XYZ file of C-alpha atoms in Angstrom:
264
model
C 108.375 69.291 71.499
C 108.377 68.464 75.109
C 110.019 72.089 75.996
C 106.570 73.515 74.434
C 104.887 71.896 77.762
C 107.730 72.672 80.557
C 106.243 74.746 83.536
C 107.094 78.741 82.868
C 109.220 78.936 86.299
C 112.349 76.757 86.455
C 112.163 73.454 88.727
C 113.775 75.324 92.047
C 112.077 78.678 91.730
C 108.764 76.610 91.199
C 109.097 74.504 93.736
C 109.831 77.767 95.916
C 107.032 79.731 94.799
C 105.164 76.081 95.935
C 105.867 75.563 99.242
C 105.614 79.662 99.913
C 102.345 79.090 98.937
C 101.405 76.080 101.013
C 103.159 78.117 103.828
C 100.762 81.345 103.088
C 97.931 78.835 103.674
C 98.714 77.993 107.063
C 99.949 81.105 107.725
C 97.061 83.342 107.176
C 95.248 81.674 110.315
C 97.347 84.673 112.464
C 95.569 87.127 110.488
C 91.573 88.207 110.002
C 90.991 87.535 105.955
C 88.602 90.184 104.735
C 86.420 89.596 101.316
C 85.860 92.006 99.117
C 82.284 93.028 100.831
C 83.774 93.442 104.173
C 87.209 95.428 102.272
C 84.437 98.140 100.817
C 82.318 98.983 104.545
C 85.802 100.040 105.669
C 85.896 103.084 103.349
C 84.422 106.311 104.774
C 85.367 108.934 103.146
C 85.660 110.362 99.468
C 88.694 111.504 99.020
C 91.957 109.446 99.599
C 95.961 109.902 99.683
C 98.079 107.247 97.744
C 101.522 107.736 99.063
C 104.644 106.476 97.195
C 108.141 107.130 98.677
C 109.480 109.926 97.183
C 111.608 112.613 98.422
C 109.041 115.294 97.972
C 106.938 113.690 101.227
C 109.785 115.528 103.304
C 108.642 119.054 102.288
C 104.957 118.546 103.451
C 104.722 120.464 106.911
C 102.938 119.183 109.865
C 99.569 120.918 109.082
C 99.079 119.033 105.926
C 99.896 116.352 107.155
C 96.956 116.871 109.783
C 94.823 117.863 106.494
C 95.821 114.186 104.601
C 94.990 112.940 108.135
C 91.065 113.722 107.697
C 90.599 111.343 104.643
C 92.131 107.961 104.243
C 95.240 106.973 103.192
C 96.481 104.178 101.099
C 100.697 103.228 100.495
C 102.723 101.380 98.945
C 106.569 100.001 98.705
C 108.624 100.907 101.358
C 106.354 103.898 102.887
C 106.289 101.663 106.052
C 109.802 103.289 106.935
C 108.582 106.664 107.074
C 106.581 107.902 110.305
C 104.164 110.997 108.948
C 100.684 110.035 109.239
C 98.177 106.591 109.793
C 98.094 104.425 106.850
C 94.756 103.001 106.605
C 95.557 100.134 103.587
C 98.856 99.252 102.565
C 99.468 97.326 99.176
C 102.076 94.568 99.402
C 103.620 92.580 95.965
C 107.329 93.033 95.617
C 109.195 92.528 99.279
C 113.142 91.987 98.940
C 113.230 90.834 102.599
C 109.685 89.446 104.066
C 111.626 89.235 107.802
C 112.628 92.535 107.696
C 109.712 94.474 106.073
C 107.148 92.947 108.284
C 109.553 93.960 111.588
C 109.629 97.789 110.414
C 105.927 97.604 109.994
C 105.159 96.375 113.599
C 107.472 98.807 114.593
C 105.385 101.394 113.190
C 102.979 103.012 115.175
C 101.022 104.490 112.178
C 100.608 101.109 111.242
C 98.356 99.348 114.223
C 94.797 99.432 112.272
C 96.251 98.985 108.495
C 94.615 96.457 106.027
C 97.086 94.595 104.112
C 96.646 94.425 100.917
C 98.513 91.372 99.927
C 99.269 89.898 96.083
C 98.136 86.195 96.473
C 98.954 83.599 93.501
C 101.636 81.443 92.393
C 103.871 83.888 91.534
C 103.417 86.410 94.602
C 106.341 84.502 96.070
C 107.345 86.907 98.439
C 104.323 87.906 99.354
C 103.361 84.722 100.590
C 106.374 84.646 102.333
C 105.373 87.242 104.461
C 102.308 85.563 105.318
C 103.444 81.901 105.853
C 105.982 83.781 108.027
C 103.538 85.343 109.944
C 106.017 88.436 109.202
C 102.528 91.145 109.639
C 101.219 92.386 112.790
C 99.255 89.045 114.370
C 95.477 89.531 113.653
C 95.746 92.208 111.424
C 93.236 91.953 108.717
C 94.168 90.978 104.861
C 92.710 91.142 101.571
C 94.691 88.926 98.652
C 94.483 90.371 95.887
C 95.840 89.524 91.805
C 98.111 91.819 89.678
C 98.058 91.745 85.979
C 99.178 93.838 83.516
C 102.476 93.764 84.591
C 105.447 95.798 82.536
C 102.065 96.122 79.895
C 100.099 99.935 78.900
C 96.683 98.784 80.259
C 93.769 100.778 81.750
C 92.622 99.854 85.416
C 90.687 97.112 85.719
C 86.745 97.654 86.676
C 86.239 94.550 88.961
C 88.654 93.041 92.200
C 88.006 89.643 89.931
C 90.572 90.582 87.019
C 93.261 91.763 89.480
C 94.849 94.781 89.879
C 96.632 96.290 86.760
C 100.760 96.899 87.370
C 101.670 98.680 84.661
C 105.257 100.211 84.605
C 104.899 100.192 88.638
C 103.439 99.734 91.664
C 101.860 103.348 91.934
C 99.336 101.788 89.150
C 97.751 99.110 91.347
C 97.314 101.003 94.230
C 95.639 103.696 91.787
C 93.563 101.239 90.717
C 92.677 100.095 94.007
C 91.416 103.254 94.888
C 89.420 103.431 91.934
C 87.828 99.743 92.266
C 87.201 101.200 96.365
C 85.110 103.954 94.852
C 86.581 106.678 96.195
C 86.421 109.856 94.207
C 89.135 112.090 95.043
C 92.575 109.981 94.768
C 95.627 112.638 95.179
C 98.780 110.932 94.351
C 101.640 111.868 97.489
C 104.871 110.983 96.505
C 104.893 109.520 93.503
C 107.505 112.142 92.007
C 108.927 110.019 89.241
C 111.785 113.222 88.351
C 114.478 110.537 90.046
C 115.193 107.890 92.329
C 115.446 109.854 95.734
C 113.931 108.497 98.471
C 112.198 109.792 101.932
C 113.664 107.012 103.940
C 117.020 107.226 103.025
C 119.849 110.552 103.239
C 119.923 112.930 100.329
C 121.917 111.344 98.106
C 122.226 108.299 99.141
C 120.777 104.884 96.951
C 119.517 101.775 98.349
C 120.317 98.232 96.690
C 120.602 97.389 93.296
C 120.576 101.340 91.992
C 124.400 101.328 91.774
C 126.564 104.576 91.706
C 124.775 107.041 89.989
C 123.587 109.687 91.965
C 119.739 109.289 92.411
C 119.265 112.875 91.884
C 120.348 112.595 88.432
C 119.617 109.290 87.593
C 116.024 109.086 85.939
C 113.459 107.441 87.388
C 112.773 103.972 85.668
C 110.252 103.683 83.027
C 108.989 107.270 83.414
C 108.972 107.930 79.905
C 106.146 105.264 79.535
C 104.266 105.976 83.229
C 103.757 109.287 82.155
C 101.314 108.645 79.374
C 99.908 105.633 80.948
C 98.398 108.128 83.620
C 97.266 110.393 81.279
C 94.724 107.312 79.477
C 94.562 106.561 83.484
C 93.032 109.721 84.293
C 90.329 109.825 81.415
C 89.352 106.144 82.638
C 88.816 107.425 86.362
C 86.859 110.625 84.595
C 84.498 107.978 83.002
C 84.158 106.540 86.404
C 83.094 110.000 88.132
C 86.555 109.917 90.197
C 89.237 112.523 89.781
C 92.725 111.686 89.676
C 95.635 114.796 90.891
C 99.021 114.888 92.403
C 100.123 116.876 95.222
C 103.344 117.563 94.101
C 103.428 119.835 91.379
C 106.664 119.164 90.518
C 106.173 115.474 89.841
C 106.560 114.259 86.540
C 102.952 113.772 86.296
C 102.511 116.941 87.056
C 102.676 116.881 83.018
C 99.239 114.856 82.348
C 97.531 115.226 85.917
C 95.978 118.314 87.954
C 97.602 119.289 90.663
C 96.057 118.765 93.773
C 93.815 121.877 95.974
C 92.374 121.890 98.690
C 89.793 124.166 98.046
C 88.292 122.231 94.987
């Protein structure tokens, strides 16, 4: 019976995910923590960009880039290794390599007035890697949030206090960031999902751990389930008065989601 009661992480990758988050603790004395009051006077606007990294951001000319620049802008992932336009709040869970993600984003000048948003908890190993390594910009400002609904169909949450639902990937909680922000217009930049190309990287060309199937053929993961997800994702944000549309029209959720204009 005594397995019933062992801890859910193995002994070394607990006592990791420990002392990461003992070193968090000290570490986020370099930065200004934010609450959730202070988080929501820094939006000004009502419409914001959500930008993933897909290979789609590369055909976006310099005037609409100028347009996104008039609203706010939210990203995720790896965006930090693209230069195109400020990024107002950046969402942080899953970092391969805390050392050299927080380097490329002080080496980003589109990056000197970002909020981090930064998964806190137990299991946000990484993440609290990157603050106990003081890895971020010194005295830039942070908000920790919680993810749930991880690798689960779930709508967005309603409320900062039950965390920020995953879903299939990390596109959903910075969706539902937006929506818990209030803004009303969220256009998705980006977020392709048609295969794994990337802006950062050559045409091509894969980055770790996708092996040697060209990313132009090679599905994106879990599409077949993101797809519908949105579509119950976009009747939630309806109920909410917020409007959810993707700039790319030839996204894959192009197939449950308006796609963005301007002019509306």
């Amino acid at each position: 019976m005594a397995h019933e009661w062992g801890p859910v992480l193995r002994p070394s990758r607990a006592a990791r995910s420990g002392a990461a988050l003992a070193r968090a603790a000290l570490g986020a004395r370099a930065y200004h923590t934010i609450d959730e009051r202070g988080l929501r006077t820094t939006k000004t606007t009502d419409t914001v960009f959500v930008f993933g990294t897909g290979r789609s951001l590369l055909d976006i000319s310099r005037e609409e880039w100028a347009s996104i620049a008039a609203a706010q802008t939210v990203a995720f992932s790896q965006f930090h290794l693209n230069r195109f336009v400020r990024v107002d709040y950046h969402l942080v869970n899953e970092v391969h390599d805390p050392a050299a993600y927080g380097s490329s984003i002080r080496a980003n000048p589109d990056y000197l007035e970002t909020i981090f948003v930064v998964q806190r908890g137990w299991l946000a190993h990484r993440a609290n890697e990157l603050i106990g390594g003081r890895h971020l910009p010194e005295g830039a400002r942070l908000f920790r949030y919680r993810r749930s609904g991880r690798a689960r169909d779930r709508l967005p949450t309603t409320s900062f206090r039950d965390g920020l639902a995953h879903g299939w990937n990390s596109s959903f909680d910075a969706v539902n960031f937006a929506l818990l922000m209030g803004w009303r217009r969220i256009v998705l930049v980006g977020i392709d999902m048609y295969d794994r190309q990337h802006s950062y990287l050559p045409a091509g060309e894969t980055h770790h751990g996708q092996g040697d199937t060209p990313p132009e053929s090679t599905p994106f993961r879990g599409v077949e389930k993101a797809v519908p997800l949105y579509a119950r994702w976009r009747a939630a944000a309806a109920e909410r008065g917020a409007e959810l549309s993707v700039y790319n029209p030839r996204s894959a959720l192009a197939a449950v989601l308006p796609v963005f204009s301007p002019d509306t």
